């Protein structure tokens, strides 16, 4: 999780978007493809070039189904553009799904 937060502080768009499998349910935007997410992240980096994120609580994991796990975490953020600063906290929920592509039994 720390690497995800550190990647979010950089201007490296591929580093920030590598955590998604597409299509992804992307915040309040519904299901989205890579082009949309890349554009949104690029715009956010331009709007807030100085970003700092901190994990506030332990990450929690909960099995949902046989192949799905819910991951929840709370972060504190501070973003800045010149003299303009915004701060706050967000509760984040990820659903991680394990998919088997194929198995050969010998």
mmCIF file with all atom_site columns, C-alpha atoms in Angstrom, residues 3-40:
data_model
loop_
_atom_site.group_PDB
_atom_site.id
_atom_site.type_symbol
_atom_site.label_atom_id
_atom_site.label_alt_id
_atom_site.label_comp_id
_atom_site.label_asym_id
_atom_site.label_entity_id
_atom_site.label_seq_id
_atom_site.pdbx_PDB_ins_code
_atom_site.Cartn_x
_atom_site.Cartn_y
_atom_site.Cartn_z
_atom_site.occupancy
_atom_site.B_iso_or_equiv
_atom_site.pdbx_formal_charge
_atom_site.auth_seq_id
_atom_site.auth_comp_id
_atom_site.auth_asym_id
_atom_site.auth_atom_id
_atom_site.pdbx_PDB_model_num
ATOM 1  C CA . UNK A 1 3  ? 4.175   1.989  -2.795  1.00 0.00 ? 3  UNK A CA 1
ATOM 2  C CA . UNK A 1 4  ? 0.736   2.898  -4.170  1.00 0.00 ? 4  UNK A CA 1
ATOM 3  C CA . UNK A 1 5  ? 0.786   6.094  -2.093  1.00 0.00 ? 5  UNK A CA 1
ATOM 4  C CA . UNK A 1 6  ? 4.375   6.938  -3.079  1.00 0.00 ? 6  UNK A CA 1
ATOM 5  C CA . UNK A 1 7  ? 3.527   6.387  -6.764  1.00 0.00 ? 7  UNK A CA 1
ATOM 6  C CA . UNK A 1 8  ? 0.605   8.776  -6.334  1.00 0.00 ? 8  UNK A CA 1
ATOM 7  C CA . UNK A 1 9  ? 3.008   11.500 -5.242  1.00 0.00 ? 9  UNK A CA 1
ATOM 8  C CA . UNK A 1 10 ? 5.011   11.304 -8.481  1.00 0.00 ? 10 UNK A CA 1
ATOM 9  C CA . UNK A 1 11 ? 4.371   12.687 -11.960 1.00 0.00 ? 11 UNK A CA 1
ATOM 10 C CA . UNK A 1 12 ? 4.794   9.163  -13.369 1.00 0.00 ? 12 UNK A CA 1
ATOM 11 C CA . UNK A 1 13 ? 1.357   8.431  -14.877 1.00 0.00 ? 13 UNK A CA 1
ATOM 12 C CA . UNK A 1 14 ? 2.073   4.747  -15.732 1.00 0.00 ? 14 UNK A CA 1
ATOM 13 C CA . UNK A 1 15 ? 3.264   4.171  -12.145 1.00 0.00 ? 15 UNK A CA 1
ATOM 14 C CA . UNK A 1 16 ? -0.022  5.563  -10.837 1.00 0.00 ? 16 UNK A CA 1
ATOM 15 C CA . UNK A 1 17 ? -2.293  3.661  -13.227 1.00 0.00 ? 17 UNK A CA 1
ATOM 16 C CA . UNK A 1 18 ? -0.586  0.245  -13.098 1.00 0.00 ? 18 UNK A CA 1
ATOM 17 C CA . UNK A 1 19 ? -2.812  -0.772 -10.165 1.00 0.00 ? 19 UNK A CA 1
ATOM 18 C CA . UNK A 1 20 ? -5.969  -0.992 -12.281 1.00 0.00 ? 20 UNK A CA 1
ATOM 19 C CA . UNK A 1 21 ? -7.356  -3.856 -14.365 1.00 0.00 ? 21 UNK A CA 1
ATOM 20 C CA . UNK A 1 22 ? -9.649  -2.582 -17.108 1.00 0.00 ? 22 UNK A CA 1
ATOM 21 C CA . UNK A 1 23 ? -12.406 -1.906 -17.376 1.00 0.00 ? 23 UNK A CA 1
ATOM 22 C CA . UNK A 1 24 ? -12.313 -0.530 -13.832 1.00 0.00 ? 24 UNK A CA 1
ATOM 23 C CA . UNK A 1 25 ? -15.050 0.999  -11.673 1.00 0.00 ? 25 UNK A CA 1
ATOM 24 C CA . UNK A 1 26 ? -13.270 4.338  -11.367 1.00 0.00 ? 26 UNK A CA 1
ATOM 25 C CA . UNK A 1 27 ? -14.488 6.489  -8.484  1.00 0.00 ? 27 UNK A CA 1
ATOM 26 C CA . UNK A 1 28 ? -17.849 8.101  -9.361  1.00 0.00 ? 28 UNK A CA 1
ATOM 27 C CA . UNK A 1 29 ? -17.251 7.703  -13.105 1.00 0.00 ? 29 UNK A CA 1
ATOM 28 C CA . UNK A 1 30 ? -18.521 4.139  -13.441 1.00 0.00 ? 30 UNK A CA 1
ATOM 29 C CA . UNK A 1 31 ? -16.744 1.548  -15.560 1.00 0.00 ? 31 UNK A CA 1
ATOM 30 C CA . UNK A 1 32 ? -13.854 3.113  -17.469 1.00 0.00 ? 32 UNK A CA 1
ATOM 31 C CA . UNK A 1 33 ? -11.105 2.112  -19.895 1.00 0.00 ? 33 UNK A CA 1
ATOM 32 C CA . UNK A 1 34 ? -7.370  2.975  -19.682 1.00 0.00 ? 34 UNK A CA 1
ATOM 33 C CA . UNK A 1 35 ? -7.563  6.139  -21.818 1.00 0.00 ? 35 UNK A CA 1
ATOM 34 C CA . UNK A 1 36 ? -10.058 7.764  -19.451 1.00 0.00 ? 36 UNK A CA 1
ATOM 35 C CA . UNK A 1 37 ? -8.090  6.857  -16.310 1.00 0.00 ? 37 UNK A CA 1
ATOM 36 C CA . UNK A 1 38 ? -4.786  8.011  -17.817 1.00 0.00 ? 38 UNK A CA 1
ATOM 37 C CA . UNK A 1 39 ? -6.305  11.348 -18.853 1.00 0.00 ? 39 UNK A CA 1
ATOM 38 C CA . UNK A 1 40 ? -7.891  11.841 -15.426 1.00 0.00 ? 40 UNK A CA 1
#
